[in-house]
Coordinates of C-alpha atoms (C1' of nucleotides) and ligand atoms in Angstrom, one line a residue:
Chain A
M1 CA -17.7 -105.3 -14.3
G2 CA -21.4 -105.4 -15.0
E3 CA -23.3 -108.6 -15.5
K4 CA -24.1 -109.4 -19.1
P5 CA -27.8 -109.5 -19.7
R6 CA -29.3 -112.9 -20.6
R7 CA -32.5 -111.6 -22.1
L8 CA -32.8 -109.3 -25.0
T9 CA -35.2 -106.6 -24.3
R10 CA -36.7 -103.7 -26.2
Q11 CA -34.6 -101.3 -24.1
Q12 CA -31.4 -102.9 -24.9
Q13 CA -32.3 -103.0 -28.6
A14 CA -33.1 -99.3 -28.6
V15 CA -29.8 -98.3 -27.0
S16 CA -27.8 -100.5 -29.3
D17 CA -29.7 -99.2 -32.3
I18 CA -29.4 -95.5 -31.6
L19 CA -25.6 -95.9 -31.1
D20 CA -25.4 -97.6 -34.5
A21 CA -27.6 -95.0 -36.1
R22 CA -25.9 -91.9 -34.8
G23 CA -22.1 -92.3 -34.9
D24 CA -20.8 -89.8 -32.5
F25 CA -19.6 -89.8 -28.9
R26 CA -22.2 -88.9 -26.4
S27 CA -22.6 -89.1 -22.7
A28 CA -25.0 -91.6 -21.2
Q29 CA -27.3 -88.6 -20.3
E30 CA -27.3 -87.5 -23.8
W31 CA -28.2 -90.9 -25.2
H32 CA -30.9 -91.1 -22.6
A33 CA -32.3 -87.8 -24.0
A34 CA -31.9 -88.9 -27.6
L35 CA -33.8 -92.1 -26.9
K36 CA -36.7 -90.1 -25.4
D37 CA -36.7 -87.8 -28.5
D38 CA -36.7 -90.9 -30.7
G39 CA -39.9 -92.1 -29.0
S40 CA -38.2 -95.1 -27.4
P41 CA -37.7 -93.8 -23.9
V42 CA -35.4 -96.0 -21.8
G43 CA -34.8 -95.3 -18.1
L44 CA -31.5 -93.6 -17.2
A45 CA -30.3 -96.5 -15.0
T46 CA -31.0 -98.9 -17.8
V47 CA -29.0 -96.7 -20.3
Y48 CA -26.1 -96.7 -17.9
R49 CA -26.5 -100.5 -17.4
T50 CA -26.7 -101.2 -21.1
L51 CA -23.9 -99.0 -22.1
Q52 CA -21.7 -100.6 -19.6
S53 CA -22.4 -104.1 -20.7
L54 CA -21.9 -103.1 -24.4
A55 CA -18.6 -101.6 -23.3
D56 CA -17.6 -104.7 -21.4
A57 CA -18.5 -106.8 -24.4
G58 CA -16.2 -104.6 -26.5
R59 CA -19.2 -103.6 -28.7
I60 CA -18.7 -99.9 -28.0
D61 CA -16.0 -97.5 -27.0
V62 CA -15.8 -95.3 -24.0
L63 CA -13.7 -92.2 -23.4
R64 CA -13.6 -89.8 -20.5
T65 CA -13.7 -86.2 -21.0
A66 CA -11.5 -83.8 -19.0
A67 CA -14.5 -83.1 -16.9
G68 CA -14.9 -86.7 -15.9
E69 CA -17.8 -87.5 -18.0
S70 CA -17.9 -90.8 -19.9
L71 CA -18.7 -90.6 -23.5
Y72 CA -19.9 -93.7 -25.5
R73 CA -19.9 -94.4 -29.1
A74 CA -20.5 -97.4 -31.4
C75 CA -17.2 -98.3 -33.2
S76 CA -15.6 -100.9 -35.2
A77 CA -14.4 -104.0 -33.5
G78 CA -10.8 -104.5 -32.6
H79 CA -8.3 -102.4 -30.7
H80 CA -7.9 -98.8 -31.9
H81 CA -7.6 -95.3 -30.6
H82 CA -9.3 -91.9 -31.3
L83 CA -8.5 -88.5 -32.6
V84 CA -11.2 -86.3 -31.2
C85 CA -12.1 -82.5 -31.8
R86 CA -12.3 -80.8 -28.5
E87 CA -14.8 -78.3 -29.9
C88 CA -17.2 -80.2 -31.9
G89 CA -16.6 -83.8 -30.8
R90 CA -15.9 -85.1 -34.4
T91 CA -14.0 -88.3 -34.1
V92 CA -11.5 -90.2 -36.1
E93 CA -10.6 -93.8 -35.4
I94 CA -6.9 -94.4 -35.6
S95 CA -4.8 -97.4 -35.1
A96 CA -1.0 -97.4 -34.6
G97 CA 0.8 -100.6 -34.5
E98 CA 3.8 -98.4 -33.8
V99 CA 2.5 -97.2 -30.7
E100 CA 1.1 -100.6 -29.7
R101 CA 4.6 -102.0 -30.0
W102 CA 6.2 -99.2 -28.1
A103 CA 3.8 -99.6 -25.2
V104 CA 4.4 -103.2 -24.9
A105 CA 8.2 -102.9 -25.3
T106 CA 8.5 -100.1 -22.8
A107 CA 6.5 -101.8 -20.2
T108 CA 8.3 -105.1 -20.6
A109 CA 11.6 -103.3 -20.4
Y110 CA 10.6 -102.2 -16.8
G111 CA 9.4 -105.8 -16.0
F112 CA 5.8 -105.0 -16.1
T113 CA 3.3 -107.6 -17.3
A114 CA -0.5 -107.7 -18.1
V115 CA 0.1 -104.4 -19.9
D116 CA -2.7 -102.1 -21.0
H117 CA -2.7 -98.6 -22.3
T118 CA -4.6 -95.5 -22.9
V119 CA -3.8 -93.2 -26.0
E120 CA -6.0 -90.3 -27.0
I121 CA -5.3 -87.4 -29.2
V122 CA -7.4 -84.3 -28.9
G123 CA -7.1 -81.2 -31.0
C124 CA -9.2 -78.8 -33.1
C125 CA -10.5 -80.1 -36.4
A126 CA -10.0 -78.1 -39.6
P127 CA -13.6 -76.7 -39.7
C128 CA -13.4 -75.7 -35.9
S129 CA -9.9 -74.2 -36.4
V130 CA -11.4 -71.9 -38.9
R131 CA -14.1 -70.8 -36.5
T132 CA -11.5 -70.3 -33.7
P133 CA -8.9 -68.2 -35.5
E134 CA -5.5 -69.0 -34.0
G135 CA -4.8 -67.8 -30.6
A136 CA -8.5 -66.9 -29.8
R137 CA -8.4 -69.5 -26.9
E138 CA -9.8 -68.1 -23.8
D139 CA -6.8 -68.9 -21.5
A140 CA -4.2 -66.4 -20.1
Chain B
M1 CA -8.6 -73.0 -15.0
G2 CA -8.0 -72.2 -11.4
E3 CA -6.6 -68.7 -10.6
K4 CA -2.9 -68.9 -9.6
P5 CA -2.4 -67.8 -5.9
R6 CA -0.5 -64.5 -5.5
R7 CA 0.4 -65.1 -1.9
L8 CA 2.4 -68.0 -0.6
T9 CA 0.7 -69.4 2.5
R10 CA 1.7 -72.0 5.0
Q11 CA -1.1 -74.3 3.6
Q12 CA 0.2 -74.1 0.0
Q13 CA 3.8 -74.8 1.3
A14 CA 2.5 -77.8 3.2
V15 CA 0.8 -79.3 0.2
S16 CA 3.7 -78.7 -2.1
D17 CA 6.1 -80.1 0.6
I18 CA 4.3 -83.3 1.3
L19 CA 4.0 -84.1 -2.4
D20 CA 7.8 -83.6 -2.7
A21 CA 8.4 -85.7 0.4
R22 CA 6.4 -88.7 -0.6
G23 CA 6.6 -89.6 -4.2
D24 CA 3.6 -91.5 -5.1
F25 CA 0.3 -90.9 -6.8
R26 CA -2.5 -90.1 -4.3
S27 CA -6.0 -88.6 -4.5
A28 CA -6.7 -85.2 -3.1
Q29 CA -8.6 -86.8 -0.3
E30 CA -5.6 -89.0 0.5
W31 CA -3.2 -86.1 0.5
H32 CA -5.6 -84.2 2.8
A33 CA -5.5 -87.1 5.2
A34 CA -1.8 -87.4 5.0
L35 CA -1.4 -83.7 5.8
K36 CA -3.6 -84.0 8.9
D37 CA -1.4 -87.0 10.1
D38 CA 1.7 -84.9 9.4
G39 CA 0.4 -82.3 11.9
S40 CA -0.1 -79.7 9.2
P41 CA -3.8 -80.0 8.5
V42 CA -5.1 -78.1 5.5
G43 CA -8.7 -77.8 4.7
L44 CA -9.9 -80.2 2.0
A45 CA -11.1 -77.3 -0.3
T46 CA -7.6 -75.7 0.0
V47 CA -6.0 -79.0 -0.8
Y48 CA -8.1 -79.2 -4.0
R49 CA -7.3 -75.6 -4.8
T50 CA -3.6 -75.9 -4.3
L51 CA -3.4 -79.1 -6.1
Q52 CA -5.1 -77.6 -9.0
S53 CA -2.9 -74.6 -9.3
L54 CA 0.1 -76.7 -9.0
A55 CA -1.2 -78.8 -11.8
D56 CA -2.0 -75.7 -13.9
A57 CA 1.5 -74.6 -13.3
G58 CA 2.9 -77.9 -14.6
R59 CA 4.5 -78.5 -11.1
I60 CA 2.8 -81.7 -10.5
D61 CA 1.1 -84.5 -12.6
V62 CA -2.5 -85.5 -12.6
L63 CA -4.0 -88.8 -13.8
R64 CA -7.4 -90.2 -13.5
T65 CA -8.2 -93.6 -12.3
A66 CA -10.7 -95.9 -14.0
A67 CA -13.1 -95.0 -11.1
G68 CA -12.8 -91.4 -12.0
E69 CA -10.7 -90.1 -9.2
S70 CA -7.9 -87.7 -9.9
L71 CA -4.4 -88.7 -8.5
Y72 CA -1.7 -86.2 -8.0
R73 CA 2.0 -86.6 -7.8
A74 CA 5.1 -84.4 -7.7
C75 CA 7.1 -85.0 -10.9
S76 CA 9.8 -83.7 -12.9
A77 CA 9.3 -80.8 -15.1
G78 CA 8.6 -81.2 -18.8
H79 CA 6.3 -83.3 -20.8
H80 CA 6.3 -87.0 -20.0
H81 CA 4.1 -90.0 -19.5
H82 CA 3.6 -92.8 -16.9
L83 CA 3.9 -96.4 -16.6
V84 CA 1.8 -97.4 -13.5
C85 CA 1.4 -100.6 -11.7
R86 CA -2.2 -101.2 -11.3
E87 CA -1.7 -103.2 -8.0
C88 CA 0.6 -101.2 -5.9
G89 CA 0.7 -97.7 -7.7
R90 CA 4.4 -97.9 -8.4
T91 CA 5.1 -95.4 -11.2
V92 CA 7.8 -95.0 -13.7
E93 CA 8.1 -91.7 -15.6
I94 CA 8.7 -92.3 -19.4
S95 CA 9.2 -90.0 -22.2
A96 CA 9.0 -91.0 -25.9
G97 CA 9.7 -88.7 -28.6
E98 CA 8.8 -91.3 -30.9
V99 CA 5.1 -91.2 -29.7
E100 CA 5.1 -87.4 -29.4
R101 CA 6.0 -87.2 -33.1
W102 CA 3.4 -89.8 -34.0
A103 CA 0.7 -87.9 -32.2
V104 CA 1.4 -84.7 -33.9
A105 CA 1.9 -86.2 -37.2
T106 CA -1.3 -88.2 -37.1
A107 CA -3.3 -85.3 -35.9
T108 CA -2.0 -83.0 -38.5
A109 CA -2.6 -85.5 -41.3
Y110 CA -6.3 -85.2 -40.4
G111 CA -6.2 -81.5 -40.4
F112 CA -6.2 -81.1 -36.6
T113 CA -4.6 -78.2 -34.9
A114 CA -3.8 -77.4 -31.2
V115 CA -3.0 -80.9 -30.6
D116 CA -2.7 -82.4 -27.2
H117 CA -2.5 -86.0 -26.1
T118 CA -3.0 -88.6 -23.3
V119 CA -0.8 -91.6 -23.1
E120 CA -0.8 -94.0 -20.1
I121 CA 0.5 -97.5 -19.7
V122 CA -0.8 -99.6 -16.8
G123 CA 0.5 -103.1 -16.0
C124 CA 1.6 -105.2 -13.2
C125 CA 5.1 -104.6 -11.9
A126 CA 7.6 -107.3 -11.4
P127 CA 7.2 -107.6 -7.5
C128 CA 3.3 -107.6 -8.0
S129 CA 3.5 -110.1 -10.8
V130 CA 5.1 -112.5 -8.4
R131 CA 2.5 -112.0 -5.7
T132 CA -0.2 -112.5 -8.3
P133 CA 1.1 -115.7 -10.1
E134 CA -0.2 -115.6 -13.7
G135 CA -3.9 -116.0 -14.1
A136 CA -4.8 -115.6 -10.4
R137 CA -6.9 -112.6 -11.4
E138 CA -10.2 -112.4 -9.7
D139 CA -12.5 -112.2 -12.7
A140 CA -14.9 -114.9 -14.1
Chain C
dA1 C1' 3.3 -49.7 14.8
dG2 C1' -1.4 -49.2 13.0
dC3 C1' -4.9 -49.7 9.2
dG4 C1' -7.4 -51.3 5.6
dA5 C1' -8.2 -53.5 1.3
dA6 C1' -7.3 -57.6 -1.1
dC7 C1' -6.5 -62.2 -0.9
dA8 C1' -6.7 -67.0 1.1
dT9 C1' -8.8 -70.5 4.1
dG10 C1' -12.2 -74.0 5.6
dA11 C1' -16.6 -75.9 7.3
dG12 C1' -20.4 -77.1 5.4
dA13 C1' -23.8 -76.8 1.7
dA14 C1' -24.4 -77.5 -3.1
dT15 C1' -23.4 -80.1 -7.6
dC16 C1' -23.8 -83.6 -10.5
dA17 C1' -22.6 -87.9 -13.0
dT18 C1' -23.2 -92.4 -11.8
dT19 C1' -24.9 -96.3 -8.8
dC20 C1' -28.1 -98.4 -5.9
dT21 C1' -32.9 -100.0 -4.2
dC22 C1' -36.6 -102.6 -4.9
dA23 C1' -41.5 -103.0 -6.3
dA24 C1' -43.7 -103.5 -10.7
dT25 C1' -43.1 -105.6 -15.3
dC26 C1' -41.6 -108.6 -18.9
dA27 C1' -39.3 -112.4 -21.6
dG28 C1' -39.1 -117.0 -22.4
dC29 C1' -40.7 -121.5 -21.5
dG30 C1' -43.6 -125.5 -20.8
Chain D
dC1 C1' -52.1 -119.4 -20.1
dG2 C1' -49.5 -119.1 -15.9
dC3 C1' -44.7 -119.2 -13.7
dT4 C1' -40.5 -117.3 -12.4
dG5 C1' -36.5 -115.1 -12.4
dA6 C1' -34.2 -111.4 -15.2
dT7 C1' -35.0 -106.6 -16.2
dT8 C1' -36.8 -102.1 -15.7
dG9 C1' -37.1 -97.3 -13.8
dA10 C1' -38.3 -93.6 -10.5
dG11 C1' -36.4 -91.9 -7.0
dA12 C1' -32.9 -92.2 -3.2
dA13 C1' -28.2 -92.6 -2.2
dT14 C1' -23.2 -91.9 -3.2
dG15 C1' -19.0 -89.7 -3.5
dA16 C1' -15.6 -86.8 -5.4
dT17 C1' -15.2 -82.2 -6.5
dT18 C1' -16.8 -77.3 -6.4
dC19 C1' -19.0 -73.5 -4.3
dT20 C1' -20.3 -70.1 -0.6
dC21 C1' -19.1 -66.8 2.4
dA22 C1' -17.9 -65.5 7.0
dT23 C1' -13.4 -65.4 9.2
dG24 C1' -8.4 -65.1 9.4
dT25 C1' -4.1 -63.4 7.0
dT26 C1' -0.9 -60.7 4.3
dC27 C1' 1.1 -56.6 2.8
dG28 C1' 1.5 -52.0 1.2
dC29 C1' 1.0 -47.6 3.0
dT30 C1' 1.2 -43.9 6.3
Ligands
ZN1 ZN1 -14.3 -79.7 -34.6
ZN2 ZN1 -3.5 -99.2 -28.5
ZN3 ZN1 3.2 -103.1 -8.3
ZN4 ZN1 3.4 -87.1 -24.8

DNA sequence: AGCGAACATGAGAATCATTCTCAATCAGCG
DNA sequence: CGCTGATTGAGAATGATTCTCATGTTCGCT
């Protein structure tokens, strides 16, 4: 929904660049901090604006944490989903024609049009599984 | 993460009841208002608390809107997903062993454990598709 | 029935990510 | 170089959710 910028500024470059450099998912606030550390400080508001237009343009991926924070990451073009480690954030891009087809077919079967979907898989990656032996989860 | 209440109070009943009565997805704030209209006012904080424990207990479903609001709805027990109309909110519960298997298989293939997933399909239901003839969407 | 401790409620304050405001700055152009 | 409108950013505003804590309930116990 954000307007796409008509001018290319140092700030937009900086945001775009750092996303390409590092490859992981981070919140807008974290990217803002990372940019300051990198010596290319960009205002928080601008980080949000730029991240949004990049997302609108399909240049980066967005995903929401359970806590409601948005995470942004540079990613390959085209439609795909993610497998994310809930401990360390490690991410794997996955595509699944199988699921794509299922989504459309199911929606269509119920008379829905303009179908869109969300598919995310979260788990504990191998390295983290070792660090968190089996049932050492902190719930009941 | 919320503690499950050890006492059953009028307020908890009221929340649980109205969710069963109406069947659609609503935000905590909307349920709060609905309860007041129904003549069984319940404090907003308590609505949030109750909704959360019901969700923790798996008695109701939660889903987040693009705007980051949480919507709650009474729903059948057991794991399932939703097909939601982005215009009117009409919802269809769907289950898909096919997708469940795919999620686990994919995650496992990458060494992930404690796998969980999110799958939502949004679209425009038949009635709404008629009201919004083809490309009458309000963008660009 | 009468008490008291443990638990639940709710009004309002506090959080906190995100968005908005708008004066100062800058990119692009002639 | 000098314009001019797009862009920036510090700080205020927003808004859903959570927290605080004084007050109201519940329930076991006598
Ligand atoms: Zn991990
Ligand atoms: Zn897909
Ligand atoms: Zn509809
Ligand atoms: Zn599932």
